[in-house]
Short mmCIF file of N, CA and C in Angstrom, two decimals:
data_model
loop_
_atom_site.label_atom_id
_atom_site.label_comp_id
_atom_site.label_asym_id
_atom_site.label_seq_id
_atom_site.Cartn_x
_atom_site.Cartn_y
_atom_site.Cartn_z
N UNK A 89 23.12 17.09 -15.06
CA UNK A 89 22.35 15.92 -15.44
C UNK A 89 21.31 15.62 -14.36
N UNK A 90 20.09 15.43 -14.77
CA UNK A 90 18.97 15.19 -13.85
C UNK A 90 19.03 13.78 -13.26
N UNK A 91 18.85 13.69 -11.96
CA UNK A 91 18.79 12.40 -11.26
C UNK A 91 17.36 11.89 -11.35
N UNK A 92 17.20 10.71 -11.89
CA UNK A 92 15.87 10.15 -12.13
C UNK A 92 15.39 9.32 -10.95
N UNK A 93 14.09 9.08 -10.96
CA UNK A 93 13.51 8.21 -9.94
C UNK A 93 14.07 6.80 -10.06
N UNK A 94 14.38 6.36 -11.29
CA UNK A 94 14.99 5.04 -11.49
C UNK A 94 16.34 4.95 -10.78
N UNK A 95 17.09 6.04 -10.80
CA UNK A 95 18.38 6.06 -10.10
C UNK A 95 18.19 5.99 -8.58
N UNK A 96 17.16 6.65 -8.09
CA UNK A 96 16.85 6.59 -6.66
C UNK A 96 16.47 5.16 -6.28
N UNK A 97 15.61 4.54 -7.08
CA UNK A 97 15.19 3.16 -6.82
C UNK A 97 16.39 2.22 -6.86
N UNK A 98 17.29 2.41 -7.82
CA UNK A 98 18.50 1.58 -7.90
C UNK A 98 19.37 1.78 -6.66
N UNK A 99 19.47 3.01 -6.17
CA UNK A 99 20.22 3.29 -4.95
C UNK A 99 19.60 2.55 -3.77
N UNK A 100 18.29 2.63 -3.65
CA UNK A 100 17.59 1.94 -2.55
C UNK A 100 17.81 0.43 -2.65
N UNK A 101 17.73 -0.09 -3.84
CA UNK A 101 17.96 -1.52 -4.07
C UNK A 101 19.38 -1.90 -3.63
N UNK A 102 20.36 -1.07 -3.97
CA UNK A 102 21.74 -1.35 -3.57
C UNK A 102 21.93 -1.26 -2.06
N UNK A 103 21.23 -0.35 -1.42
CA UNK A 103 21.37 -0.17 0.02
C UNK A 103 20.63 -1.25 0.82
N UNK A 104 19.50 -1.71 0.29
CA UNK A 104 18.68 -2.68 1.01
C UNK A 104 18.40 -3.90 0.15
N UNK A 105 17.30 -3.89 -0.55
CA UNK A 105 16.93 -5.01 -1.41
C UNK A 105 15.90 -4.51 -2.41
N UNK A 106 15.64 -5.33 -3.40
CA UNK A 106 14.70 -4.93 -4.45
C UNK A 106 13.27 -4.99 -3.93
N UNK A 107 12.52 -3.95 -4.24
CA UNK A 107 11.10 -3.88 -3.90
C UNK A 107 10.37 -3.28 -5.08
N UNK A 108 9.08 -3.26 -5.00
CA UNK A 108 8.25 -2.71 -6.07
C UNK A 108 7.95 -1.23 -5.82
N UNK A 109 8.99 -0.43 -5.75
CA UNK A 109 8.81 1.00 -5.50
C UNK A 109 8.33 1.72 -6.75
N UNK A 110 7.52 2.75 -6.53
CA UNK A 110 7.13 3.66 -7.61
C UNK A 110 7.29 5.08 -7.10
N UNK A 111 6.92 6.04 -7.89
CA UNK A 111 7.12 7.45 -7.54
C UNK A 111 6.59 7.83 -6.17
N UNK A 112 5.43 7.29 -5.81
CA UNK A 112 4.75 7.72 -4.59
C UNK A 112 4.79 6.68 -3.47
N UNK A 113 5.66 5.69 -3.61
CA UNK A 113 5.83 4.70 -2.54
C UNK A 113 6.41 5.36 -1.30
N UNK A 114 5.91 4.98 -0.15
CA UNK A 114 6.48 5.38 1.13
C UNK A 114 7.72 4.50 1.32
N UNK A 115 8.88 5.05 1.07
CA UNK A 115 10.12 4.26 1.00
C UNK A 115 10.35 3.45 2.27
N UNK A 116 10.26 4.07 3.44
CA UNK A 116 10.57 3.35 4.66
C UNK A 116 9.58 2.22 4.93
N UNK A 117 8.30 2.47 4.67
CA UNK A 117 7.29 1.41 4.86
C UNK A 117 7.48 0.29 3.83
N UNK A 118 7.68 0.67 2.59
CA UNK A 118 7.82 -0.33 1.52
C UNK A 118 9.04 -1.21 1.73
N UNK A 119 10.15 -0.59 2.12
CA UNK A 119 11.39 -1.34 2.31
C UNK A 119 11.39 -2.05 3.67
N UNK A 120 10.60 -1.53 4.61
CA UNK A 120 10.49 -2.16 5.92
C UNK A 120 11.62 -1.81 6.86
N UNK A 121 11.97 -0.51 6.90
CA UNK A 121 13.02 -0.07 7.81
C UNK A 121 12.48 0.99 8.74
N UNK A 122 13.13 1.14 9.89
CA UNK A 122 12.74 2.14 10.88
C UNK A 122 13.96 2.47 11.73
N UNK A 123 13.81 3.46 12.56
CA UNK A 123 14.85 3.81 13.52
C UNK A 123 16.19 4.14 12.91
N UNK A 124 17.25 3.57 13.47
CA UNK A 124 18.61 3.87 13.03
C UNK A 124 18.86 3.52 11.57
N UNK A 125 18.17 2.51 11.06
CA UNK A 125 18.35 2.16 9.65
C UNK A 125 17.87 3.29 8.73
N UNK A 126 16.82 3.98 9.11
CA UNK A 126 16.36 5.14 8.33
C UNK A 126 17.41 6.24 8.35
N UNK A 127 17.93 6.51 9.52
CA UNK A 127 18.96 7.54 9.66
C UNK A 127 20.19 7.17 8.81
N UNK A 128 20.64 5.93 8.92
CA UNK A 128 21.81 5.49 8.15
C UNK A 128 21.55 5.62 6.65
N UNK A 129 20.36 5.21 6.22
CA UNK A 129 20.01 5.33 4.80
C UNK A 129 20.08 6.79 4.35
N UNK A 130 19.49 7.69 5.13
CA UNK A 130 19.47 9.10 4.73
C UNK A 130 20.86 9.72 4.71
N UNK A 131 21.74 9.28 5.60
CA UNK A 131 23.12 9.78 5.58
C UNK A 131 23.83 9.31 4.30
N UNK A 132 23.66 8.06 3.93
CA UNK A 132 24.26 7.55 2.70
C UNK A 132 23.66 8.23 1.46
N UNK A 133 22.34 8.41 1.48
CA UNK A 133 21.65 9.12 0.39
C UNK A 133 22.21 10.54 0.25
N UNK A 134 22.32 11.24 1.37
CA UNK A 134 22.82 12.60 1.38
C UNK A 134 24.24 12.66 0.81
N UNK A 135 25.09 11.75 1.23
CA UNK A 135 26.47 11.72 0.73
C UNK A 135 26.52 11.37 -0.75
N UNK A 136 25.78 10.36 -1.15
CA UNK A 136 25.82 9.87 -2.52
C UNK A 136 25.31 10.90 -3.52
N UNK A 137 24.20 11.56 -3.17
CA UNK A 137 23.57 12.52 -4.09
C UNK A 137 23.89 13.98 -3.74
N UNK A 138 24.75 14.19 -2.73
CA UNK A 138 25.17 15.54 -2.30
C UNK A 138 23.97 16.41 -1.94
N UNK A 139 23.11 15.88 -1.09
CA UNK A 139 21.91 16.60 -0.66
C UNK A 139 22.14 17.17 0.74
N UNK A 140 21.93 18.46 0.88
CA UNK A 140 22.03 19.13 2.18
C UNK A 140 20.77 18.78 2.97
N UNK A 141 20.94 18.05 4.06
CA UNK A 141 19.76 17.63 4.84
C UNK A 141 19.72 18.29 6.22
N UNK A 142 20.34 19.45 6.35
CA UNK A 142 20.35 20.15 7.64
C UNK A 142 18.93 20.43 8.15
N UNK A 143 17.99 20.63 7.26
CA UNK A 143 16.63 20.96 7.69
C UNK A 143 15.76 19.72 7.95
N UNK A 144 16.34 18.53 7.80
CA UNK A 144 15.61 17.28 7.99
C UNK A 144 15.19 17.12 9.45
N UNK A 145 13.91 16.80 9.68
CA UNK A 145 13.39 16.54 11.02
C UNK A 145 12.92 15.10 11.07
N UNK A 146 13.74 14.24 11.65
CA UNK A 146 13.52 12.79 11.62
C UNK A 146 12.16 12.38 12.15
N UNK A 147 11.67 13.03 13.20
CA UNK A 147 10.47 12.57 13.89
C UNK A 147 9.19 12.71 13.06
N UNK A 148 9.26 13.40 11.94
CA UNK A 148 8.11 13.43 11.03
C UNK A 148 8.07 12.19 10.13
N UNK A 149 9.17 11.43 10.09
CA UNK A 149 9.30 10.37 9.11
C UNK A 149 9.49 8.96 9.67
N UNK A 150 9.96 8.84 10.90
CA UNK A 150 10.18 7.52 11.49
C UNK A 150 10.37 7.63 12.99
N UNK A 151 10.32 6.47 13.64
CA UNK A 151 10.52 6.39 15.08
C UNK A 151 12.01 6.29 15.39
N UNK A 152 12.41 6.83 16.53
CA UNK A 152 13.78 6.65 16.99
C UNK A 152 13.95 5.20 17.42
N UNK A 153 15.15 4.69 17.26
CA UNK A 153 15.44 3.29 17.58
C UNK A 153 15.00 2.94 19.00
N UNK A 154 15.34 3.77 19.96
CA UNK A 154 15.00 3.51 21.35
C UNK A 154 13.51 3.56 21.63
N UNK A 155 12.74 4.16 20.74
CA UNK A 155 11.30 4.29 20.95
C UNK A 155 10.51 3.09 20.44
N UNK A 156 11.16 2.23 19.67
CA UNK A 156 10.42 1.13 19.05
C UNK A 156 9.83 0.18 20.07
N UNK A 157 10.52 -0.06 21.18
CA UNK A 157 9.96 -0.94 22.21
C UNK A 157 10.38 -0.49 23.60
N UNK A 158 10.31 0.76 23.84
CA UNK A 158 10.75 1.29 25.12
C UNK A 158 9.63 1.29 26.15
N UNK A 159 9.94 0.78 27.33
CA UNK A 159 9.00 0.77 28.44
C UNK A 159 8.61 2.20 28.84
N UNK A 160 9.56 3.13 28.71
CA UNK A 160 9.29 4.52 29.11
C UNK A 160 8.22 5.17 28.25
N UNK A 161 7.95 4.63 27.05
CA UNK A 161 6.92 5.21 26.18
C UNK A 161 5.53 5.09 26.77
N UNK A 162 5.36 4.21 27.74
CA UNK A 162 4.06 4.08 28.40
C UNK A 162 3.76 5.30 29.27
N UNK A 163 4.79 6.04 29.66
CA UNK A 163 4.62 7.14 30.59
C UNK A 163 4.81 8.52 29.97
N UNK A 164 5.39 8.58 28.79
CA UNK A 164 5.60 9.88 28.16
C UNK A 164 5.47 9.74 26.64
N UNK A 165 5.15 10.84 26.01
CA UNK A 165 4.98 10.85 24.57
C UNK A 165 6.34 11.01 23.89
N UNK A 166 6.56 10.30 22.80
CA UNK A 166 7.80 10.42 22.06
C UNK A 166 7.60 11.39 20.91
N UNK A 167 8.70 11.99 20.39
CA UNK A 167 8.56 13.04 19.38
C UNK A 167 7.72 12.67 18.17
N UNK A 168 7.91 11.48 17.63
CA UNK A 168 7.18 11.13 16.41
C UNK A 168 5.68 10.97 16.66
N UNK A 169 5.26 10.82 17.90
CA UNK A 169 3.83 10.74 18.21
C UNK A 169 3.21 12.12 18.38
N UNK A 170 4.04 13.16 18.39
CA UNK A 170 3.56 14.53 18.58
C UNK A 170 3.29 15.26 17.28
N UNK A 171 3.65 14.62 16.17
CA UNK A 171 3.52 15.28 14.87
C UNK A 171 2.81 14.35 13.88
N UNK A 172 2.36 14.93 12.79
CA UNK A 172 1.73 14.15 11.74
C UNK A 172 2.80 13.51 10.86
N UNK A 173 2.68 12.23 10.65
CA UNK A 173 3.64 11.47 9.84
C UNK A 173 3.69 11.99 8.41
N UNK A 174 4.89 12.16 7.87
CA UNK A 174 5.10 12.56 6.48
C UNK A 174 5.92 11.46 5.81
N UNK A 175 5.33 10.75 4.86
CA UNK A 175 6.10 9.72 4.16
C UNK A 175 7.19 10.33 3.29
N UNK A 176 8.28 9.60 3.13
CA UNK A 176 9.33 9.99 2.20
C UNK A 176 9.16 9.11 0.97
N UNK A 177 8.94 9.74 -0.18
CA UNK A 177 8.67 9.00 -1.41
C UNK A 177 9.88 9.04 -2.35
N UNK A 178 9.87 8.16 -3.32
CA UNK A 178 10.91 8.13 -4.34
C UNK A 178 10.95 9.47 -5.07
N UNK A 179 9.79 10.01 -5.40
CA UNK A 179 9.73 11.30 -6.09
C UNK A 179 10.38 12.40 -5.26
N UNK A 180 10.09 12.42 -3.97
CA UNK A 180 10.70 13.42 -3.10
C UNK A 180 12.22 13.28 -3.10
N UNK A 181 12.71 12.05 -2.97
CA UNK A 181 14.16 11.83 -2.94
C UNK A 181 14.81 12.26 -4.25
N UNK A 182 14.13 12.02 -5.36
CA UNK A 182 14.65 12.45 -6.65
C UNK A 182 14.65 13.98 -6.74
N UNK A 183 13.56 14.61 -6.35
CA UNK A 183 13.48 16.08 -6.37
C UNK A 183 14.57 16.70 -5.49
N UNK A 184 14.76 16.16 -4.30
CA UNK A 184 15.77 16.70 -3.38
C UNK A 184 17.18 16.48 -3.94
N UNK A 185 17.40 15.34 -4.58
CA UNK A 185 18.72 15.05 -5.18
C UNK A 185 19.02 16.06 -6.29
N UNK A 186 18.00 16.45 -7.02
CA UNK A 186 18.20 17.42 -8.10
C UNK A 186 18.37 18.84 -7.59
N UNK A 187 17.69 19.18 -6.52
CA UNK A 187 17.84 20.53 -5.97
C UNK A 187 19.01 20.62 -4.99
N UNK A 188 19.54 19.45 -4.58
CA UNK A 188 20.65 19.35 -3.63
C UNK A 188 20.28 19.84 -2.24
N UNK A 189 18.98 19.85 -1.95
CA UNK A 189 18.52 20.34 -0.66
C UNK A 189 17.27 19.58 -0.22
N UNK A 190 17.23 19.24 1.08
CA UNK A 190 16.03 18.66 1.67
C UNK A 190 15.00 19.77 1.72
N UNK A 191 13.89 19.59 1.04
CA UNK A 191 12.97 20.71 0.85
C UNK A 191 11.56 20.36 1.30
N UNK A 192 11.38 20.23 2.59
CA UNK A 192 10.05 20.02 3.15
C UNK A 192 9.75 21.20 4.07
N UNK A 193 8.62 21.79 3.88
CA UNK A 193 8.14 22.83 4.79
C UNK A 193 7.36 22.14 5.89
N UNK A 194 8.04 21.87 6.98
CA UNK A 194 7.39 21.16 8.09
C UNK A 194 6.37 22.07 8.77
N UNK A 195 5.26 21.48 9.22
CA UNK A 195 4.27 22.29 9.92
C UNK A 195 4.81 22.78 11.26
N UNK A 196 4.25 23.87 11.72
CA UNK A 196 4.58 24.37 13.04
C UNK A 196 4.21 23.30 14.05
N UNK A 197 5.08 23.03 14.99
CA UNK A 197 4.85 21.95 15.95
C UNK A 197 5.60 22.22 17.23
N UNK A 198 5.22 21.49 18.25
CA UNK A 198 5.88 21.58 19.55
C UNK A 198 6.15 20.17 20.01
N UNK A 199 7.39 19.91 20.39
CA UNK A 199 7.75 18.58 20.87
C UNK A 199 7.46 18.46 22.35
N UNK A 200 7.16 17.22 22.79
CA UNK A 200 6.89 17.02 24.22
C UNK A 200 8.16 17.23 25.01
N UNK A 201 8.00 17.69 26.25
CA UNK A 201 9.16 17.83 27.12
C UNK A 201 9.57 16.46 27.64
N UNK A 202 10.86 16.30 27.91
CA UNK A 202 11.35 15.03 28.43
C UNK A 202 11.01 14.95 29.91
N UNK A 203 10.68 13.73 30.35
CA UNK A 203 10.39 13.54 31.78
C UNK A 203 11.54 12.87 32.46
#
């Protein structure tokens, strides 16, 4: 049975709150979550819809919790600033739920070294 975008939106509503999401909404921006909340959401999504997210690279999609207001960010670049942001949409979450796999071909990239 195909998992619909309506089911994804209902899941998001249950996990957070109701918003005006559509197929191409940037879920994290629309819902207003970042950092650990994004990670927690994706773990629950993965469990609920049985999606293998081993290939997921968080820094393309959100900031790490410690990076949101870290003084050390003034002196070194954080991973999410080294790559081009990729929004996660309702359509993507539905497609991944149906294929049971996180399916983004991330661009070739290099992360900054830690100081």
